[in-house]
Amino acid sequence: MKLNELPRVRFACLPTPLQKLPHLAKVLDGPRVWVKRDDMTGLAFGGNKTRKLEYLIADALSHGADYIVTGAGFHSNWCTQTAAAARKYGLSVVLVKSGPEEGYGGEGWDGNHLLHHLMGAEVKVVRPDEFNGTIEETLEELEEEGHNPYFIPVGGSIPLGAAGYINAVLELYKQSVDYGFKIDHLVHGTGSGGTQAGLVMGSRAFSTGINVIGASVGYSSKEEQSQKVMKIIEEAREELDFRTPVNEQDINIFTDYVGGGYGHVTEGKMEAVRLLADKEGLMLDPVYTATAMACLIDLANEGYFKSDENVVFLHTGGSVALFPYKEPIRKYIQEEEIPWSIPDWSPDRE
Ligand SMILES: *Cc1c(COP(=O)(O)O)cnc(C)c1O
C-alpha cells in the first residue's frame, strides 16, 4: 500500500489521546470503554477532517492551487476544518453549503456558520438541488479569472482523505499495545464514509481484528451507506495501491440512531450528549458524535459487547454544533417539551 509516499503537510496534533471512560462504563455495566480524542487534532476546534486534510491540502499545494472549493451542509464541520487548513496554508476558500431558502443572517451566525465567516471564506448558501451546479459555476468562474482552484468533494471522502484514517488505525493500534489491551470494537459516526473506509482498510491491512462500527448520521439504508464506503475502498485499490481483500461483512453499519434524518434531535442523541457531559466532562455534538454514542449505549444495553471486551469510541469532533442546538438542549435539561424536529438546514428535511 502507498501510504508513506503520499504528499502530506503536518498540522494535526498527533497522536491524539486515548482515554478511559470509567464513569460511562459503570453506567453501561458492560465492557471497558475508551475514547480516541480526534476532537483534539488542534486546528479550529479539531475533528476527524483534519487527518484527511493533511493529504488533501498537500495535494492541492502540489498542484499549485490558490483556491480551495468545497461544499457540504449548512453547519458543516468539514467546511470549518477545510477553511482553517486552507487559510493556514495561504489559500483562499469558497464554501458552497446547502441550507435554508434565504441563508441565515443574524441569529443564524452561530456554530460552524459563524466560524466559516470568521475565517474569511466566501460562503454561498443554496438549496440542495442547486448544490452541484453552483460548485461547477464557481470552479468555472475562478478559472476564467485566472485562478487555479482545487476542488474537494463533501467530507474529503476520496482515497487521499481516507488515507488519514488508515494512519489513524496504526496510531490507535500502537496506543492499545502500549496500554496492554486489545481493541475489540471501534464505534464512530459515519456520513460521507471516508472515515469508515480508512478505518476498515487500516484494520484489515494491519490485521488488528477490530470490529469497525459506523452509526449512520444521515437518512440512508444500510446498503446505500455500505456502498458509499465500499466505493472509496475500491477507488483506493488503484489510487493507494490498497491490496487487502475487504468483504461486505467488514462494513458494519447501524442506521437506527439517526431518527428522521441528518441533524434530527432525538431523545437518544440528547441523552448521549447529556450523559457524556455529566459523567465524563466530555462534549459531544448533537449531529454526529451523539448519534454514534447513542448507538454505543444501545448496543451495550442489548448485550452486543461482552463484558471483558474493549470498546473504543472515536470522538470525531464537531462540538461547536452544541450552540446552534442550545434551545432543544436547554429544554431537555429543564425537562420541557421538545419539538423533535429536523432543522431547516438539514438536507434530509425534504
Ligand atoms: C464528518 C464527520 C463525521 C463523519 O465522517 P465521514 O468521513 O464523513 O463519514 C463524523 N463526525 C463528525 C463530527 C464529522 O464532522
Short mmCIF file of C-alpha atoms and ligand atoms in Angstrom, two decimals:
data_model
loop_
_atom_site.label_atom_id
_atom_site.label_comp_id
_atom_site.label_asym_id
_atom_site.label_seq_id
_atom_site.Cartn_x
_atom_site.Cartn_y
_atom_site.Cartn_z
CA MET A 1 0.00 0.00 0.00
CA LYS A 2 1.15 3.51 -0.88
CA LEU A 3 0.95 5.46 2.35
CA ASN A 4 4.43 6.74 3.08
CA GLU A 5 4.91 8.15 -0.43
CA LEU A 6 1.84 10.37 -0.41
CA PRO A 7 2.46 14.12 -0.15
CA ARG A 8 1.41 15.29 3.30
CA VAL A 9 1.54 18.54 5.24
CA ARG A 10 1.68 18.20 9.00
CA PHE A 11 -0.59 20.34 11.11
CA ALA A 12 -2.59 17.87 13.20
CA CYS A 13 -1.60 17.41 16.85
CA LEU A 14 -0.86 13.69 16.76
CA PRO A 15 -1.13 11.23 18.34
CA THR A 16 -4.49 12.25 19.78
CA PRO A 17 -5.05 10.92 23.32
CA LEU A 18 -6.68 7.57 24.04
CA GLN A 19 -8.52 7.88 27.34
CA LYS A 20 -10.66 5.68 29.57
CA LEU A 21 -14.34 6.48 30.20
CA PRO A 22 -14.77 4.71 33.56
CA HIS A 23 -17.95 6.50 34.65
CA LEU A 24 -19.71 5.77 31.37
CA ALA A 25 -18.57 2.15 31.62
CA LYS A 26 -20.10 1.96 35.11
CA VAL A 27 -23.44 3.27 33.83
CA LEU A 28 -23.39 0.74 31.00
CA ASP A 29 -22.42 -2.10 33.29
CA GLY A 30 -20.71 -3.85 30.41
CA PRO A 31 -17.40 -3.62 28.54
CA ARG A 32 -14.44 -1.31 29.16
CA VAL A 33 -15.00 1.92 27.21
CA TRP A 34 -12.31 4.23 25.83
CA VAL A 35 -12.39 7.40 23.79
CA LYS A 36 -9.98 8.26 20.99
CA ARG A 37 -9.86 12.05 21.10
CA ASP A 38 -9.85 13.07 17.46
CA ASP A 39 -11.71 16.15 18.60
CA MET A 40 -8.25 17.25 19.79
CA THR A 41 -6.48 17.39 16.42
CA GLY A 42 -5.72 21.02 17.16
CA LEU A 43 -6.98 23.14 14.28
CA ALA A 44 -10.18 25.22 14.64
CA PHE A 45 -11.70 23.09 17.43
CA GLY A 46 -10.45 19.82 15.93
CA GLY A 47 -12.19 16.87 14.35
CA ASN A 48 -11.84 13.91 12.04
CA LYS A 49 -11.47 16.00 8.89
CA THR A 50 -8.04 17.23 9.99
CA ARG A 51 -6.34 13.90 9.29
CA LYS A 52 -7.86 13.80 5.80
CA LEU A 53 -6.83 17.36 5.07
CA GLU A 54 -3.16 16.70 5.75
CA TYR A 55 -3.15 14.74 2.48
CA LEU A 56 -5.71 16.81 0.58
CA ILE A 57 -4.08 20.19 1.24
CA ALA A 58 -0.69 18.71 0.33
CA ASP A 59 -2.17 17.54 -2.97
CA ALA A 60 -3.71 20.98 -3.60
CA LEU A 61 -0.34 22.66 -2.94
CA SER A 62 1.47 20.22 -5.22
CA HIS A 63 -0.96 21.22 -7.99
CA GLY A 64 -0.15 24.90 -7.42
CA ALA A 65 -3.70 25.71 -6.27
CA ASP A 66 -4.57 29.17 -4.94
CA TYR A 67 -8.24 28.39 -4.08
CA ILE A 68 -9.94 25.51 -2.31
CA VAL A 69 -13.55 24.95 -3.38
CA THR A 70 -15.70 22.55 -1.41
CA GLY A 71 -19.20 22.18 -0.08
CA ALA A 72 -21.43 20.40 2.42
CA GLY A 73 -24.33 21.10 4.76
CA PHE A 74 -25.05 24.45 6.35
CA HIS A 75 -23.46 23.73 9.74
CA SER A 76 -20.68 21.61 8.29
CA ASN A 77 -17.66 20.67 10.41
CA TRP A 78 -15.96 19.64 7.18
CA CYS A 79 -16.22 23.21 5.88
CA THR A 80 -14.76 24.56 9.13
CA GLN A 81 -11.77 22.24 9.10
CA THR A 82 -11.17 22.81 5.38
CA ALA A 83 -11.35 26.59 5.66
CA ALA A 84 -8.97 26.53 8.63
CA ALA A 85 -6.42 24.31 6.89
CA ALA A 86 -6.67 26.31 3.66
CA ARG A 87 -6.16 29.63 5.45
CA LYS A 88 -3.21 28.20 7.37
CA TYR A 89 -1.52 27.46 4.03
CA GLY A 90 -2.44 30.82 2.50
CA LEU A 91 -5.17 29.52 0.20
CA SER A 92 -8.50 31.24 -0.47
CA VAL A 93 -11.72 29.32 0.16
CA VAL A 94 -15.19 29.11 -1.36
CA LEU A 95 -17.76 27.08 0.60
CA VAL A 96 -20.96 26.04 -1.13
CA LYS A 97 -23.46 25.00 1.51
CA SER A 98 -26.89 23.51 1.08
CA GLY A 99 -29.15 25.28 3.50
CA PRO A 100 -32.34 27.17 4.18
CA GLU A 101 -34.03 29.22 1.44
CA GLU A 102 -32.71 32.61 2.49
CA GLY A 103 -29.44 31.50 4.01
CA TYR A 104 -29.09 32.77 7.57
CA GLY A 105 -28.26 36.18 8.91
CA GLY A 106 -28.42 37.43 12.50
CA GLU A 107 -29.01 34.63 14.96
CA GLY A 108 -28.07 32.06 12.32
CA TRP A 109 -24.46 33.17 12.70
CA ASP A 110 -23.70 30.51 15.23
CA GLY A 111 -21.58 27.35 15.48
CA ASN A 112 -19.80 26.42 12.27
CA HIS A 113 -21.60 29.00 10.12
CA LEU A 114 -20.09 31.73 12.29
CA LEU A 115 -16.62 30.19 12.02
CA HIS A 116 -16.84 29.96 8.20
CA HIS A 117 -17.34 33.72 8.00
CA LEU A 118 -14.77 34.42 10.68
CA MET A 119 -12.10 32.66 8.63
CA GLY A 120 -12.87 34.81 5.61
CA ALA A 121 -14.35 32.07 3.47
CA GLU A 122 -16.63 33.08 0.63
CA VAL A 123 -19.90 31.40 1.67
CA LYS A 124 -22.66 30.53 -0.80
CA VAL A 125 -25.83 29.06 0.72
CA VAL A 126 -28.01 27.33 -1.88
CA ARG A 127 -30.91 24.85 -1.98
CA PRO A 128 -29.85 21.19 -2.23
CA ASP A 129 -30.94 20.93 -5.89
CA GLU A 130 -28.64 23.85 -6.82
CA PHE A 131 -25.66 22.45 -4.97
CA ASN A 132 -23.74 20.67 -7.75
CA GLY A 133 -24.48 23.37 -10.31
CA THR A 134 -23.17 26.10 -8.00
CA ILE A 135 -19.93 24.23 -7.42
CA GLU A 136 -19.38 23.83 -11.17
CA GLU A 137 -20.14 27.51 -11.80
CA THR A 138 -17.78 28.55 -9.03
CA LEU A 139 -14.92 26.49 -10.47
CA GLU A 140 -15.52 27.87 -13.99
CA GLU A 141 -15.65 31.46 -12.78
CA LEU A 142 -12.43 31.14 -10.82
CA GLU A 143 -10.66 29.60 -13.79
CA GLU A 144 -11.89 32.38 -16.08
CA GLU A 145 -10.45 34.89 -13.62
CA GLY A 146 -7.08 33.20 -13.95
CA HIS A 147 -7.17 31.29 -10.63
CA ASN A 148 -6.20 27.70 -10.06
CA PRO A 149 -8.97 26.23 -7.89
CA TYR A 150 -8.70 22.79 -6.27
CA PHE A 151 -11.99 21.03 -5.68
CA ILE A 152 -12.53 18.65 -2.78
CA PRO A 153 -15.80 16.66 -2.59
CA VAL A 154 -18.01 16.64 0.53
CA GLY A 155 -16.20 15.37 3.61
CA GLY A 156 -12.94 14.80 1.72
CA SER A 157 -14.17 11.22 1.30
CA ILE A 158 -11.90 10.13 -1.51
CA PRO A 159 -8.97 7.72 -1.13
CA LEU A 160 -6.48 10.53 -0.34
CA GLY A 161 -8.66 11.67 2.54
CA ALA A 162 -9.32 8.14 3.76
CA ALA A 163 -5.53 7.68 3.95
CA GLY A 164 -5.66 9.82 7.10
CA TYR A 165 -7.75 7.14 8.80
CA ILE A 166 -5.58 4.27 7.62
CA ASN A 167 -2.85 6.08 9.54
CA ALA A 168 -5.14 6.65 12.48
CA VAL A 169 -5.59 2.89 12.85
CA LEU A 170 -1.81 2.44 13.13
CA GLU A 171 -1.66 5.20 15.73
CA LEU A 172 -4.54 3.74 17.75
CA TYR A 173 -3.26 0.20 17.49
CA LYS A 174 0.14 1.26 18.82
CA GLN A 175 -1.53 3.03 21.76
CA SER A 176 -3.52 -0.08 22.64
CA VAL A 177 -0.31 -2.14 22.53
CA ASP A 178 1.43 0.38 24.81
CA TYR A 179 -1.51 0.28 27.23
CA GLY A 180 -1.63 -3.51 27.03
CA PHE A 181 -5.15 -4.19 25.81
CA LYS A 182 -6.85 -5.46 22.67
CA ILE A 183 -9.41 -3.28 20.89
CA ASP A 184 -12.48 -5.35 20.06
CA HIS A 185 -14.83 -2.68 18.71
CA LEU A 186 -14.44 0.87 17.41
CA VAL A 187 -17.63 2.96 17.22
CA HIS A 188 -17.94 6.15 15.17
CA GLY A 189 -20.45 8.25 13.24
CA THR A 190 -20.42 7.65 9.50
CA GLY A 191 -21.55 10.26 6.98
CA SER A 192 -19.68 10.70 3.70
CA GLY A 193 -17.91 7.43 4.52
CA GLY A 194 -14.24 8.34 4.19
CA THR A 195 -13.52 7.83 7.86
CA GLN A 196 -15.06 4.37 7.87
CA ALA A 197 -13.32 3.46 4.60
CA GLY A 198 -9.94 4.40 6.11
CA LEU A 199 -10.67 2.63 9.41
CA VAL A 200 -11.73 -0.56 7.64
CA MET A 201 -8.77 -0.51 5.26
CA GLY A 202 -6.36 0.05 8.15
CA SER A 203 -7.94 -2.59 10.36
CA ARG A 204 -7.90 -5.18 7.58
CA ALA A 205 -4.46 -4.34 6.19
CA PHE A 206 -2.79 -4.46 9.61
CA SER A 207 -4.87 -7.44 10.84
CA THR A 208 -5.92 -5.66 14.02
CA GLY A 209 -9.10 -7.70 14.46
CA ILE A 210 -11.03 -4.51 15.29
CA ASN A 211 -14.76 -4.55 14.52
CA VAL A 212 -15.33 -1.10 12.97
CA ILE A 213 -18.89 0.05 13.66
CA GLY A 214 -20.37 3.00 11.78
CA ALA A 215 -23.54 4.65 13.07
CA SER A 216 -25.22 6.40 10.13
CA VAL A 217 -25.78 10.11 10.76
CA GLY A 218 -27.96 10.69 7.69
CA TYR A 219 -31.11 9.14 6.36
CA SER A 220 -29.93 6.20 4.27
CA SER A 221 -30.29 2.46 4.15
CA LYS A 222 -27.58 0.11 5.32
CA GLU A 223 -26.96 -0.87 1.69
CA GLU A 224 -26.58 2.72 0.48
CA GLN A 225 -24.19 3.64 3.26
CA SER A 226 -22.19 0.47 2.87
CA GLN A 227 -21.88 1.03 -0.90
CA LYS A 228 -20.60 4.55 -0.25
CA VAL A 229 -17.83 3.16 1.96
CA MET A 230 -17.04 0.28 -0.39
CA LYS A 231 -16.74 2.65 -3.38
CA ILE A 232 -13.98 4.62 -1.62
CA ILE A 233 -12.18 1.37 -0.79
CA GLU A 234 -12.45 0.21 -4.42
CA GLU A 235 -11.05 3.53 -5.64
CA ALA A 236 -8.20 3.17 -3.14
CA ARG A 237 -7.13 -0.08 -4.83
CA GLU A 238 -5.78 2.00 -7.71
CA GLU A 239 -5.01 5.30 -6.03
CA LEU A 240 -3.36 3.98 -2.86
CA ASP A 241 -2.38 0.60 -4.23
CA PHE A 242 -4.50 -0.96 -1.49
CA ARG A 243 -4.48 -4.74 -1.98
CA THR A 244 -6.09 -6.35 1.08
CA PRO A 245 -9.43 -8.04 0.38
CA VAL A 246 -12.42 -6.41 2.07
CA ASN A 247 -15.83 -8.02 2.02
CA GLU A 248 -19.30 -6.86 2.89
CA GLN A 249 -19.17 -8.19 6.46
CA ASP A 250 -16.25 -5.84 7.17
CA ILE A 251 -18.51 -2.82 6.61
CA ASN A 252 -20.62 -2.82 9.75
CA ILE A 253 -23.32 -0.14 9.72
CA PHE A 254 -26.21 0.70 12.06
CA THR A 255 -28.91 3.04 10.77
CA ASP A 256 -31.29 3.04 13.75
CA TYR A 257 -29.94 6.00 15.70
CA VAL A 258 -30.33 8.93 13.31
CA GLY A 259 -34.07 9.40 13.88
CA GLY A 260 -35.82 11.11 10.99
CA GLY A 261 -32.64 12.35 9.32
CA TYR A 262 -29.42 14.33 9.46
CA GLY A 263 -29.40 16.74 12.39
CA HIS A 264 -32.73 15.44 13.77
CA VAL A 265 -32.84 15.83 17.53
CA THR A 266 -33.90 12.57 19.16
CA GLU A 267 -34.15 11.53 22.77
CA GLY A 268 -31.28 9.08 22.29
CA LYS A 269 -28.95 11.77 20.95
CA MET A 270 -29.89 14.27 23.66
CA GLU A 271 -29.34 11.67 26.35
CA ALA A 272 -25.92 10.81 24.88
CA VAL A 273 -24.89 14.49 24.89
CA ARG A 274 -26.10 14.98 28.46
CA LEU A 275 -24.68 11.73 29.82
CA LEU A 276 -21.15 12.23 28.49
CA ALA A 277 -21.04 15.85 29.64
CA ASP A 278 -22.42 14.89 33.06
CA LYS A 279 -20.35 11.73 33.71
CA GLU A 280 -17.09 12.45 31.91
CA GLY A 281 -16.97 16.19 31.17
CA LEU A 282 -16.78 15.22 27.52
CA MET A 283 -18.55 17.39 24.97
CA LEU A 284 -20.26 15.62 22.09
CA ASP A 285 -22.17 17.23 19.24
CA PRO A 286 -25.88 16.64 18.60
CA VAL A 287 -25.42 15.58 14.95
CA TYR A 288 -22.54 13.10 14.67
CA THR A 289 -20.94 12.02 17.92
CA ALA A 290 -24.29 11.93 19.73
CA THR A 291 -25.62 9.50 17.11
CA ALA A 292 -22.54 7.32 17.45
CA MET A 293 -22.73 7.40 21.26
CA ALA A 294 -26.48 6.62 21.21
CA CYS A 295 -25.53 3.58 19.14
CA LEU A 296 -22.77 2.54 21.56
CA ILE A 297 -25.09 2.90 24.57
CA ASP A 298 -27.87 0.92 22.93
CA LEU A 299 -25.56 -1.87 21.77
CA ALA A 300 -24.11 -2.08 25.28
CA ASN A 301 -27.62 -2.32 26.77
CA GLU A 302 -28.54 -5.01 24.26
CA GLY A 303 -25.51 -7.08 25.27
CA TYR A 304 -23.81 -6.75 21.87
CA PHE A 305 -20.43 -6.26 23.62
CA LYS A 306 -19.04 -8.87 26.00
CA SER A 307 -18.12 -7.71 29.49
CA ASP A 308 -14.41 -8.47 29.04
CA GLU A 309 -14.21 -6.60 25.73
CA ASN A 310 -12.75 -3.17 24.99
CA VAL A 311 -14.80 -0.68 23.04
CA VAL A 312 -13.23 2.49 21.67
CA PHE A 313 -15.45 5.45 20.86
CA LEU A 314 -13.93 7.63 18.14
CA HIS A 315 -14.67 11.25 19.04
CA THR A 316 -14.77 12.84 15.62
CA GLY A 317 -15.18 16.45 16.84
CA GLY A 318 -17.92 18.91 15.95
CA SER A 319 -18.88 20.05 19.44
CA VAL A 320 -19.33 23.68 18.30
CA ALA A 321 -22.66 22.42 16.96
CA LEU A 322 -23.87 22.31 20.58
CA PHE A 323 -24.55 26.03 20.33
CA PRO A 324 -27.00 26.15 17.40
CA TYR A 325 -28.86 23.43 19.35
CA LYS A 326 -28.98 25.43 22.57
CA GLU A 327 -32.79 25.55 22.68
CA PRO A 328 -33.51 21.81 22.43
CA ILE A 329 -30.63 21.14 24.83
CA ARG A 330 -31.98 23.62 27.38
CA LYS A 331 -35.44 22.10 27.09
CA TYR A 332 -34.05 18.61 27.51
CA ILE A 333 -32.15 19.59 30.67
CA GLN A 334 -35.12 21.50 32.09
CA GLU A 335 -37.49 18.69 31.12
CA GLU A 336 -39.66 20.86 28.91
CA GLU A 337 -41.41 19.50 25.88
CA ILE A 338 -39.12 19.38 22.87
CA PRO A 339 -40.21 19.88 19.29
CA TRP A 340 -38.50 16.80 17.89
CA SER A 341 -37.98 18.36 14.52
CA ILE A 342 -35.35 18.27 11.83
CA PRO A 343 -33.65 21.67 11.50
CA ASP A 344 -34.49 23.64 8.37
CA TRP A 345 -30.87 23.44 7.13
CA SER A 346 -30.83 19.62 7.05
CA PRO A 347 -30.60 18.08 3.57
CA ASP A 348 -32.84 15.25 4.87
CA ARG A 349 -35.64 17.70 5.58
CA GLU A 350 -37.49 17.31 2.28
C1 LIG B 1 -17.75 14.46 9.00
C2 LIG B 1 -17.96 13.98 10.36
C3 LIG B 1 -18.17 12.60 10.62
C4 LIG B 1 -18.31 11.58 9.53
O1 LIG B 1 -17.13 11.35 8.82
P1 LIG B 1 -17.23 10.84 7.32
O2 LIG B 1 -15.84 10.60 6.91
O3 LIG B 1 -17.88 11.95 6.54
O4 LIG B 1 -18.08 9.63 7.28
C5 LIG B 1 -18.31 12.20 11.93
N1 LIG B 1 -18.26 13.09 12.94
C6 LIG B 1 -18.08 14.41 12.74
C7 LIG B 1 -18.06 15.31 13.92
C8 LIG B 1 -17.92 14.90 11.44
O5 LIG B 1 -17.76 16.21 11.25
#
